[in-house]
Coordinates of N, CA and C in Angstrom, one line a residue:
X1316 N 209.0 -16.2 338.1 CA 209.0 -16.2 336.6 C 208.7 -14.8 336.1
X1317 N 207.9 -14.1 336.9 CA 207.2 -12.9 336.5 C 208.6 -11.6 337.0
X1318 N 208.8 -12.0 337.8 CA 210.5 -10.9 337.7 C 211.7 -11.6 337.2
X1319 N 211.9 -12.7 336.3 CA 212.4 -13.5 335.2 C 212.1 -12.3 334.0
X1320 N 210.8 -12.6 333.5 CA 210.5 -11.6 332.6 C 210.7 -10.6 332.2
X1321 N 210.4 -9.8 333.9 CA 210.5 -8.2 333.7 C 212.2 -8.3 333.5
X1322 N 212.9 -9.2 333.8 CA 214.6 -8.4 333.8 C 215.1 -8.6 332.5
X1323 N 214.3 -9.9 331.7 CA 214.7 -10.1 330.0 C 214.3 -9.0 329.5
X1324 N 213.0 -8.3 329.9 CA 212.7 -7.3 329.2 C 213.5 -6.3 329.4
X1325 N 214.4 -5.7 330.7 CA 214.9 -4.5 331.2 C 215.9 -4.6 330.3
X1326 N 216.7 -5.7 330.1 CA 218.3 -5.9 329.1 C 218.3 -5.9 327.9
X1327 N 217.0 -6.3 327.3 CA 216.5 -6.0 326.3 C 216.7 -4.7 325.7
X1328 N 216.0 -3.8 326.5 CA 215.4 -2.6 326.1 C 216.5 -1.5 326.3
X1329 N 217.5 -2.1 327.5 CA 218.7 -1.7 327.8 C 219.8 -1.7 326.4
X1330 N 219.7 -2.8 326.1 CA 221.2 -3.7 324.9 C 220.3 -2.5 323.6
X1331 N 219.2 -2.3 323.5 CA 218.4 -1.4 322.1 C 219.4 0.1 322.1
X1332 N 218.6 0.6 323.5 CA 218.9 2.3 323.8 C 220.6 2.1 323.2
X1333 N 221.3 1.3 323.9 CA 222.7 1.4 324.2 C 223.6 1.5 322.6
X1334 N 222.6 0.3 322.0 CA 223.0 0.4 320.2 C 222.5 1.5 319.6
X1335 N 221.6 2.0 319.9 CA 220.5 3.0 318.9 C 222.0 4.5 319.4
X1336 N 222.3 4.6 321.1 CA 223.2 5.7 321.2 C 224.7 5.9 320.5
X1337 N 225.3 4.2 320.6 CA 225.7 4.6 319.7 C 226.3 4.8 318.7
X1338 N 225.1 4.2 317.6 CA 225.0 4.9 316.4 C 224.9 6.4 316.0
X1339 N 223.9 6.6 316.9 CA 223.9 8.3 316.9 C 224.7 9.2 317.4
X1340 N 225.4 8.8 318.3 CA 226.5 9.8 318.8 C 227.7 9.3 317.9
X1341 N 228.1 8.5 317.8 CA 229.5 8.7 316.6 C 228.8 8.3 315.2
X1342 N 227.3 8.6 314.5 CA 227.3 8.7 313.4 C 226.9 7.5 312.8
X1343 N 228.7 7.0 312.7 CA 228.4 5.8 311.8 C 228.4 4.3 313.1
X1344 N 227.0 3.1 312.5 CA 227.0 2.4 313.5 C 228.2 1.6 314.0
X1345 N 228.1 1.7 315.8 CA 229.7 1.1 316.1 C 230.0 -0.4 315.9
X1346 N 229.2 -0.8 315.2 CA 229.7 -2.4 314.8 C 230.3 -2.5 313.1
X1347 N 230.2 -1.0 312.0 CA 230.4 -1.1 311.3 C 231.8 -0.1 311.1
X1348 N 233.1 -0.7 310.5 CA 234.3 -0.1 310.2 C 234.7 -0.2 308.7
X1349 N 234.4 1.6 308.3 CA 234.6 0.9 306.8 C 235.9 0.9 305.9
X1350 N 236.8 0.0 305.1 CA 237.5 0.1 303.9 C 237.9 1.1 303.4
X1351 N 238.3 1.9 303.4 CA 238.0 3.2 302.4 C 239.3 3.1 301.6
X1352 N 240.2 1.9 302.1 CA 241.2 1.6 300.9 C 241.2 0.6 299.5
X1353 N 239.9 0.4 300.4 CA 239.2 -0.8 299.3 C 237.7 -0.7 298.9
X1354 N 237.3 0.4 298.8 CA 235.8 0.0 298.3 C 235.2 -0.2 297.2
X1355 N 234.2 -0.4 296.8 CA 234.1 -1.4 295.8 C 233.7 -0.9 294.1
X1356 N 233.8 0.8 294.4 CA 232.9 1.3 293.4 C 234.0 2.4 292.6
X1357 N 234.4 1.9 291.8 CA 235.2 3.4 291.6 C 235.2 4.3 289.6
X1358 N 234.9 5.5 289.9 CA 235.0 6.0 288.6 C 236.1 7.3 288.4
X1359 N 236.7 7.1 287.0 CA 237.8 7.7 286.7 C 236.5 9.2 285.8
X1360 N 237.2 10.4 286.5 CA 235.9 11.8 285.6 C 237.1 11.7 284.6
X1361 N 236.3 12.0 283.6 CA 237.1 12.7 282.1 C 238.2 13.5 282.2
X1362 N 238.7 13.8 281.7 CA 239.7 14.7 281.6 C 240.7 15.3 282.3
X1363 N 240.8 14.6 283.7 CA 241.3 14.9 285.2 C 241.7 14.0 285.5
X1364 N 242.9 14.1 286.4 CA 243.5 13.1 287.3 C 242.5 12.7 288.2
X1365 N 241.2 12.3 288.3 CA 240.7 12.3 289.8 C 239.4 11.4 289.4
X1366 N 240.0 10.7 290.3 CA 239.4 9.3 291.0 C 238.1 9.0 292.5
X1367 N 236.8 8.6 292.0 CA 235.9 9.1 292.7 C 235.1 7.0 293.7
X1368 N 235.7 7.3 294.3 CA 235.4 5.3 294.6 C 234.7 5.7 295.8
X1369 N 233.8 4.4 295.8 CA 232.4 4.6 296.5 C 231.8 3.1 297.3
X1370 N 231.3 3.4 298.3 CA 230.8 2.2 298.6 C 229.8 2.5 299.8
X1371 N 228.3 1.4 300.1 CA 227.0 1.3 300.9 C 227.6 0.6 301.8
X1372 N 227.5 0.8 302.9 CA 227.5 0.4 304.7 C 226.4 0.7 305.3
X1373 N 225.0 -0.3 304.8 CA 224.3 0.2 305.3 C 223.2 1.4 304.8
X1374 N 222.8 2.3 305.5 CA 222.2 3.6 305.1 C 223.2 4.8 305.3
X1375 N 224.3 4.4 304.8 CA 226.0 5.4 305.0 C 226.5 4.9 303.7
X1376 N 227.1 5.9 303.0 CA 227.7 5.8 302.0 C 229.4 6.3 302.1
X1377 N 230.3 5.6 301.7 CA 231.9 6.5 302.3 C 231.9 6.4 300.7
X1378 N 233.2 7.3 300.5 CA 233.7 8.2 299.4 C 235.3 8.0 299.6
X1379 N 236.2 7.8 299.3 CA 237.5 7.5 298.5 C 237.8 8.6 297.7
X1380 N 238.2 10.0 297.5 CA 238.6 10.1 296.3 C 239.9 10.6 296.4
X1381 N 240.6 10.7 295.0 CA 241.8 10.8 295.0 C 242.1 11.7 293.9
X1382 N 242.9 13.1 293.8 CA 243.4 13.7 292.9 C 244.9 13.9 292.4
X1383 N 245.2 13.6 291.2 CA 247.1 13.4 291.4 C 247.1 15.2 290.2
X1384 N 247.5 16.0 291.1 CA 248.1 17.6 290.5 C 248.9 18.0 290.7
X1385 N 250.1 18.9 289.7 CA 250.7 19.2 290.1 C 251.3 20.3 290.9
X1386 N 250.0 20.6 292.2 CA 250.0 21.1 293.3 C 249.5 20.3 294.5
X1387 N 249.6 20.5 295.9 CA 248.9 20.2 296.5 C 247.3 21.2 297.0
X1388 N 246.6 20.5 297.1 CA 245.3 21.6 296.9 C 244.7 21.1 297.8
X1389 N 243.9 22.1 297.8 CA 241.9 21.8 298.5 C 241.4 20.8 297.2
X1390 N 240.3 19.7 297.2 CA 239.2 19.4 296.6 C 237.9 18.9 297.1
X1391 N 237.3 19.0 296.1 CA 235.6 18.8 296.2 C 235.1 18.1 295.6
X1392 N 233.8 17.8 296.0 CA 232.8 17.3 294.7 C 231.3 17.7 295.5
X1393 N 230.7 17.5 295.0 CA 229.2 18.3 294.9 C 228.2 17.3 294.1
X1394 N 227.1 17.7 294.5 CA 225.8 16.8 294.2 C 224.9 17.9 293.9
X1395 N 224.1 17.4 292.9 CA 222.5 17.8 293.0 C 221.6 16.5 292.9
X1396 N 220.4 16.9 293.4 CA 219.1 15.8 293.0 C 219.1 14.9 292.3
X1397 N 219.2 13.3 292.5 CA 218.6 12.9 291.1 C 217.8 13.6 290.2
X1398 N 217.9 13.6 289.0 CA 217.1 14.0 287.7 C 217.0 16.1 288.2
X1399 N 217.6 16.2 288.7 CA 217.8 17.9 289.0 C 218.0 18.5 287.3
X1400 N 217.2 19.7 286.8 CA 217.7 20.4 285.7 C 219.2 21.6 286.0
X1401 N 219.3 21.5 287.1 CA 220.0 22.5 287.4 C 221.8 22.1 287.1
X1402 N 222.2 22.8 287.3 CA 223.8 22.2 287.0 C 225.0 23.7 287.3
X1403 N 226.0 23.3 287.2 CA 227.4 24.2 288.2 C 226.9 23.9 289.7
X1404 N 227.8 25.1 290.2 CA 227.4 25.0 291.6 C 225.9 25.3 292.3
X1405 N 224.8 26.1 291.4 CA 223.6 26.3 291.6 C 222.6 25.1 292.3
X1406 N 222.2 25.1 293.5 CA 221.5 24.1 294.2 C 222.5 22.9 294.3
X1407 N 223.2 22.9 294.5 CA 224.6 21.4 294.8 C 224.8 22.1 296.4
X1408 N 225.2 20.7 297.1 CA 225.4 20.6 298.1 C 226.9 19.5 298.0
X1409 N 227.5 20.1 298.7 CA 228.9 19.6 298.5 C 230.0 19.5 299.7
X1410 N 231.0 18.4 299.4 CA 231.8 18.0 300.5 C 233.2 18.0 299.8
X1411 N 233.8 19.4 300.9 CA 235.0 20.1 300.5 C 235.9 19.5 301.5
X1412 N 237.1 18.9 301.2 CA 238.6 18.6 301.8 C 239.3 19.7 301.4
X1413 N 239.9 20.3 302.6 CA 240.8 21.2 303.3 C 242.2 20.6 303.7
X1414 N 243.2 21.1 303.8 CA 244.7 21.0 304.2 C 245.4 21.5 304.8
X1415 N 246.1 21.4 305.9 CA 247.0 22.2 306.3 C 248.2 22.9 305.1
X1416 N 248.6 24.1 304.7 CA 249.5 24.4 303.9 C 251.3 24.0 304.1
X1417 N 251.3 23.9 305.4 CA 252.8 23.6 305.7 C 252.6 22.0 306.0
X1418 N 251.8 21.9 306.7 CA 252.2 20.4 307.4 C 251.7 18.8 306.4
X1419 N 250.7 19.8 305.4 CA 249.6 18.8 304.6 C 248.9 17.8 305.5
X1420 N 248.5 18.2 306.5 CA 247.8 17.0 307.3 C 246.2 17.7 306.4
X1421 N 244.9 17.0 306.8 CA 243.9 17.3 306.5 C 243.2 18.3 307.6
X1422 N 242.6 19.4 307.2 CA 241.8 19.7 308.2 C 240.5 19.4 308.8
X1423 N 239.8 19.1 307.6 CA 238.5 18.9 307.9 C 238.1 18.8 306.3
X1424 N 236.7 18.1 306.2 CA 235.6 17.7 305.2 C 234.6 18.5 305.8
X1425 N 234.4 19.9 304.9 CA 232.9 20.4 305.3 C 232.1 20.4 304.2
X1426 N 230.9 20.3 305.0 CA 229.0 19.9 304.3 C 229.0 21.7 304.3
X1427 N 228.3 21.9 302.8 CA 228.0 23.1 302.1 C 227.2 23.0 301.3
X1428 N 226.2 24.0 301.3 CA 225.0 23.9 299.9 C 225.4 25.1 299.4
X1429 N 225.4 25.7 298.3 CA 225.2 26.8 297.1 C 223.8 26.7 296.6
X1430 N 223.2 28.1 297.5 CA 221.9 28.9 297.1 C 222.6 29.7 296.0
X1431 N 223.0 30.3 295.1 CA 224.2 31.1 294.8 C 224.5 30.8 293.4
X1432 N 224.8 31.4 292.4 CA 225.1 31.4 291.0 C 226.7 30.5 291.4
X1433 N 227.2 30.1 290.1 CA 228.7 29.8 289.7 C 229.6 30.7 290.5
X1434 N 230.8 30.3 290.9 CA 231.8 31.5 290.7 C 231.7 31.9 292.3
X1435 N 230.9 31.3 293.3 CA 230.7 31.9 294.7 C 230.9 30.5 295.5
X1436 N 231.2 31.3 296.7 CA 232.1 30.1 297.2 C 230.8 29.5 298.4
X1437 N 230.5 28.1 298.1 CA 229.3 27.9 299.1 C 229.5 27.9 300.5
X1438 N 228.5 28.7 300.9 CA 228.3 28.9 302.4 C 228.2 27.0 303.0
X1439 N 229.1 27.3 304.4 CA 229.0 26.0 305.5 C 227.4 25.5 305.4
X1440 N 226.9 24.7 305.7 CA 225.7 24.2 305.8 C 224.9 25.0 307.2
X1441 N 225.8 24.8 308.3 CA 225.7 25.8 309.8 C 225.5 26.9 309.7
X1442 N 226.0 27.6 308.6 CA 225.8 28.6 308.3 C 224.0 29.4 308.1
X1443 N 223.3 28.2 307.7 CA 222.7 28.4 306.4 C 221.1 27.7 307.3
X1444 N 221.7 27.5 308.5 CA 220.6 26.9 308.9 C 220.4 24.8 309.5
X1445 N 221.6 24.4 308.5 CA 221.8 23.3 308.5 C 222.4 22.7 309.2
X1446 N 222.8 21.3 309.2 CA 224.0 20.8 310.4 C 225.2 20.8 309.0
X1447 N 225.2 19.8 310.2 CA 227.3 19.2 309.5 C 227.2 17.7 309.8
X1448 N 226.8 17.1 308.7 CA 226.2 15.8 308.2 C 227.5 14.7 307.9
X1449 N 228.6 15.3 307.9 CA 230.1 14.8 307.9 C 230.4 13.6 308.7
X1450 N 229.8 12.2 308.9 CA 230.3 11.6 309.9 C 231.4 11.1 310.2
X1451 N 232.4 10.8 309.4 CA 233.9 10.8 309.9 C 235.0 11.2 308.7
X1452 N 235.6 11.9 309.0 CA 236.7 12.2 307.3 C 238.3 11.4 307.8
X1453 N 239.1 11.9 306.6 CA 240.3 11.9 306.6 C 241.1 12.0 305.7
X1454 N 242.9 11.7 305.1 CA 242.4 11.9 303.9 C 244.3 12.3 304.0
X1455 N 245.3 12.6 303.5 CA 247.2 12.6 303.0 C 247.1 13.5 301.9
X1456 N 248.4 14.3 301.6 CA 248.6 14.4 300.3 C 250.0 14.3 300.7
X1457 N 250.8 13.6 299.7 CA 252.1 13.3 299.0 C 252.6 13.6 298.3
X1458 N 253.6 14.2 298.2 CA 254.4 14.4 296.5 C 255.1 13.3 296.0
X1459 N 254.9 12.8 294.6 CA 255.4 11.7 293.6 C 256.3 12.2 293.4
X1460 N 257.1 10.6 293.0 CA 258.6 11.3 292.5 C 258.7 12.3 291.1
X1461 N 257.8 12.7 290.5 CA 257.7 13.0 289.3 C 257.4 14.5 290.0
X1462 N 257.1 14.9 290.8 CA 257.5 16.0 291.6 C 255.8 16.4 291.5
X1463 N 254.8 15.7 291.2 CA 253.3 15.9 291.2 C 252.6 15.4 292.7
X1464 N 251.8 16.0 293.0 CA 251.1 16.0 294.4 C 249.7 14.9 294.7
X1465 N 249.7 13.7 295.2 CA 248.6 12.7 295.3 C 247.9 13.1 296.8
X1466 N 246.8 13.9 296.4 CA 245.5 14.4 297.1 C 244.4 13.3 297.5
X1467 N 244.7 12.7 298.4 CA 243.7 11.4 298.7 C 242.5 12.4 299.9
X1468 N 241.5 11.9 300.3 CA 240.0 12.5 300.8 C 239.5 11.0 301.3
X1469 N 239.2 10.8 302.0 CA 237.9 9.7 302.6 C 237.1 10.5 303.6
X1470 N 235.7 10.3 303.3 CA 234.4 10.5 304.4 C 233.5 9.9 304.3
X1471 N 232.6 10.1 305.2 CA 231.2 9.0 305.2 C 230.4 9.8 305.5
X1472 N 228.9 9.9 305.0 CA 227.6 10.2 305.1 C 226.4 9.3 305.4
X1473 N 225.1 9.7 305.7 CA 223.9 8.7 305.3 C 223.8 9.3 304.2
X1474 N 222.9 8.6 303.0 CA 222.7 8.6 301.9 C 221.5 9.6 302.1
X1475 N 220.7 10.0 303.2 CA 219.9 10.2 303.6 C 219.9 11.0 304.9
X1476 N 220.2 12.3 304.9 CA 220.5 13.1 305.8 C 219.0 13.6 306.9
X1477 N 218.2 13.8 306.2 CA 217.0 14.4 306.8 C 217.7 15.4 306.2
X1478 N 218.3 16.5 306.1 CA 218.9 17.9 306.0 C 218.4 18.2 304.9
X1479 N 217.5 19.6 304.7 CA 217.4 20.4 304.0 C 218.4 20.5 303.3
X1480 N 219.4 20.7 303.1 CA 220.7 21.5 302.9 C 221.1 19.9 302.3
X1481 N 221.4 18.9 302.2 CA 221.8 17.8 301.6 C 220.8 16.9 300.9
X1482 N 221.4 16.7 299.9 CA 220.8 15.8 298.4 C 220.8 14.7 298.9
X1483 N 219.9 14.0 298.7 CA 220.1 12.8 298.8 C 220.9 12.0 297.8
X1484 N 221.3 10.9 298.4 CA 222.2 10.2 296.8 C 222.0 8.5 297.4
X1485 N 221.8 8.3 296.0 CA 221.8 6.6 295.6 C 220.3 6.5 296.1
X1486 N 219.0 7.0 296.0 CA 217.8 6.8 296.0 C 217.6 5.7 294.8
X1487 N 217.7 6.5 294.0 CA 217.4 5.8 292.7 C 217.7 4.7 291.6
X1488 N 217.5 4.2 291.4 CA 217.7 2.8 291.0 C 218.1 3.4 288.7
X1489 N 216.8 3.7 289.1 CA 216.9 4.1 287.5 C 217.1 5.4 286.9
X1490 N 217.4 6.3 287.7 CA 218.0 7.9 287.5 C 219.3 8.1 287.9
X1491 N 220.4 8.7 286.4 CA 221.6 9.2 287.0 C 221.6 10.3 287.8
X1492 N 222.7 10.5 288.7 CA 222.7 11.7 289.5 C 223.8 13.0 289.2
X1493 N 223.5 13.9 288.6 CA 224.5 15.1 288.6 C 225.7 15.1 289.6
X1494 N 227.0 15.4 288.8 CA 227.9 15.7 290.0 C 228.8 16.9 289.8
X1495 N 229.0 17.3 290.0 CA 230.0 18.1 290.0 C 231.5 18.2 291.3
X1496 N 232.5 18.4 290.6 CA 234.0 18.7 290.8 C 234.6 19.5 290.9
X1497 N 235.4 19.9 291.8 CA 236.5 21.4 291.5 C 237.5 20.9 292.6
X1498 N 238.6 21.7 292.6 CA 240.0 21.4 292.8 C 240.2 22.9 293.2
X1499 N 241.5 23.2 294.2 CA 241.9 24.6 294.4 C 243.3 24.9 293.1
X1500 N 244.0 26.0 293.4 CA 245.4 25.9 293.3 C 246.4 26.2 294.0
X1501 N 246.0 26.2 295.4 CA 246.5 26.1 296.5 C 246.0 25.1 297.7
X1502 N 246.1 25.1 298.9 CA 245.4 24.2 299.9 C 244.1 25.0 300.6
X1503 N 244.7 26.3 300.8 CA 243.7 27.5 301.5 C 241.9 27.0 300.5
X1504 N 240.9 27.1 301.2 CA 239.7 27.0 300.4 C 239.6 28.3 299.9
X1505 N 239.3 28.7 298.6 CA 239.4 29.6 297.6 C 239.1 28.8 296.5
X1506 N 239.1 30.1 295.4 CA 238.8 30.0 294.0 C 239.0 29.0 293.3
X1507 N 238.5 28.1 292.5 CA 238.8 27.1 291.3 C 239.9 27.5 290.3
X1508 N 239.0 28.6 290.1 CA 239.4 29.2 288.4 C 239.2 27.9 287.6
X1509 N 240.3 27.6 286.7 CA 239.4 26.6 285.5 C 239.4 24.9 286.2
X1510 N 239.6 24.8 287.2 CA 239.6 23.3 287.6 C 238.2 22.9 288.4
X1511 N 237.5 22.8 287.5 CA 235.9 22.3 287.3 C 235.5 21.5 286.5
X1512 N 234.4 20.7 287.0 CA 233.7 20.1 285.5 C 232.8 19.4 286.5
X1513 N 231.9 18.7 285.6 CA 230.4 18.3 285.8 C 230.8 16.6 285.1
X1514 N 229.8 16.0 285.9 CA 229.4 14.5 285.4 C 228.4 13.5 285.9
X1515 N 228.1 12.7 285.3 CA 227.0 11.9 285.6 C 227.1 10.4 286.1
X1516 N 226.6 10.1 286.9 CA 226.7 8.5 287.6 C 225.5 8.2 288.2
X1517 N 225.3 6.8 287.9 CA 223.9 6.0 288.7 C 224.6 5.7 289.8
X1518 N 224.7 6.2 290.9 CA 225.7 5.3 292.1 C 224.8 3.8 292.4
X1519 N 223.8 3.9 292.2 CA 223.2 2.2 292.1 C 223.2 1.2 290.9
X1520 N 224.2 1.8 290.2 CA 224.2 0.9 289.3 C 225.5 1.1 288.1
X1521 N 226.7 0.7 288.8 CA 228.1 1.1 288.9 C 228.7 0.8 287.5
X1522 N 228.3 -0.2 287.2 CA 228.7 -0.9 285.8 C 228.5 -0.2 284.5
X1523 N 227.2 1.1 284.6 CA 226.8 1.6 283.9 C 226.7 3.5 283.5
X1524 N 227.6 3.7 284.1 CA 228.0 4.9 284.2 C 228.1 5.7 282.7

């Protein structure tokens, strides 16, 4: 009975390590696969073609967004602190989709914070001291028959990085969270110029934006 025991405990502690790794080595936990054609949260920003949908898996949050321009581009979006006084790119940490220019496949979603005024282009996270908190991306652009370019983005995060370098988001129940947006006019990462703007969302509390 007593090496009965010890072996329930061995597979036990065995079946733990084996889930705990991994979760941590590919990020997001491997029993969870998320939607990102269907998630459940989604907000249209003002005055822009671009569509920001959202959804909790957990202590992971994935992201949906979608831009229709009449380019194909790079885009973004960026965060600060709940209840942050700050606003533009100053103290935002942000998650940039990249493109191949010829092929339009995606290259990559990279994790970036701006120590940095407006107008400068935020340093990698790696760069800066930080990781690359990116747990899985992906993401098309298409041209519409109207001859306009549909810029789709999916990635996932924890809501909750540990990272210096990343904001937390969806803590708060009763505080909206600053966001900010920008778009390229090309695919290359570079300048905005006027395709910016700022906005506000409770991500916990979707109805009320």
């Amino acid at each position: 009975i007593g090496s009965m025991k010890s072996l329930i405990c061995f597979l036990f502690v065995a079946i733990f390590i084996c889930v705990v790794y991994a979760q941590d080595s590919n990020g997001i936990p491997a029993n969870v696969e998320i939607p990102y054609d269907n998630l459940p949260y989604c907000f249209n920003i003002t005055g822009v073609n671009y569509e920001v949908c959202y959804g909790f898996f957990g202590d992971v949050i994935a992201f949906s967004n979608t831009l229709i321009y009449s380019k194909a581009v790079w885009m973004g979006i960026g965060y600060h602190a709940a209840g942050s006084t700050y606003s533009g790119m100053n103290q935002a940490d942000f998650s940039v989709a990249e493109f191949d220019a010829t092929t339009h496949l995606i290259n990559t979603v990279s994790d970036r914070f701006c120590n940095c005024t407006s107008e400068t282009e935020p340093p990698l996270d790696t760069e800066q001291g930080g990781e690359d908190n990116i747990l899985e991306f992906g993401g098309s652009q298409t041209q519409l028959s109207d001859g306009t370019w549909k810029t789709r983005v999916y990635f996932a995060r924890y809501r909750d990085t540990g990272d210096s370098l990343d904001h937390q988001l969806a803590t708060d129940p009763n505080q909206a969270q600053p966001f900010i947006w920008a778009h390229g006019t090309s695919n290359p990462f570079g300048y905005h110029q006027s395709n910016k703007g700022e906005f506000t969302m409770n991500l916990l509390d979707p109805y009320n934006y």
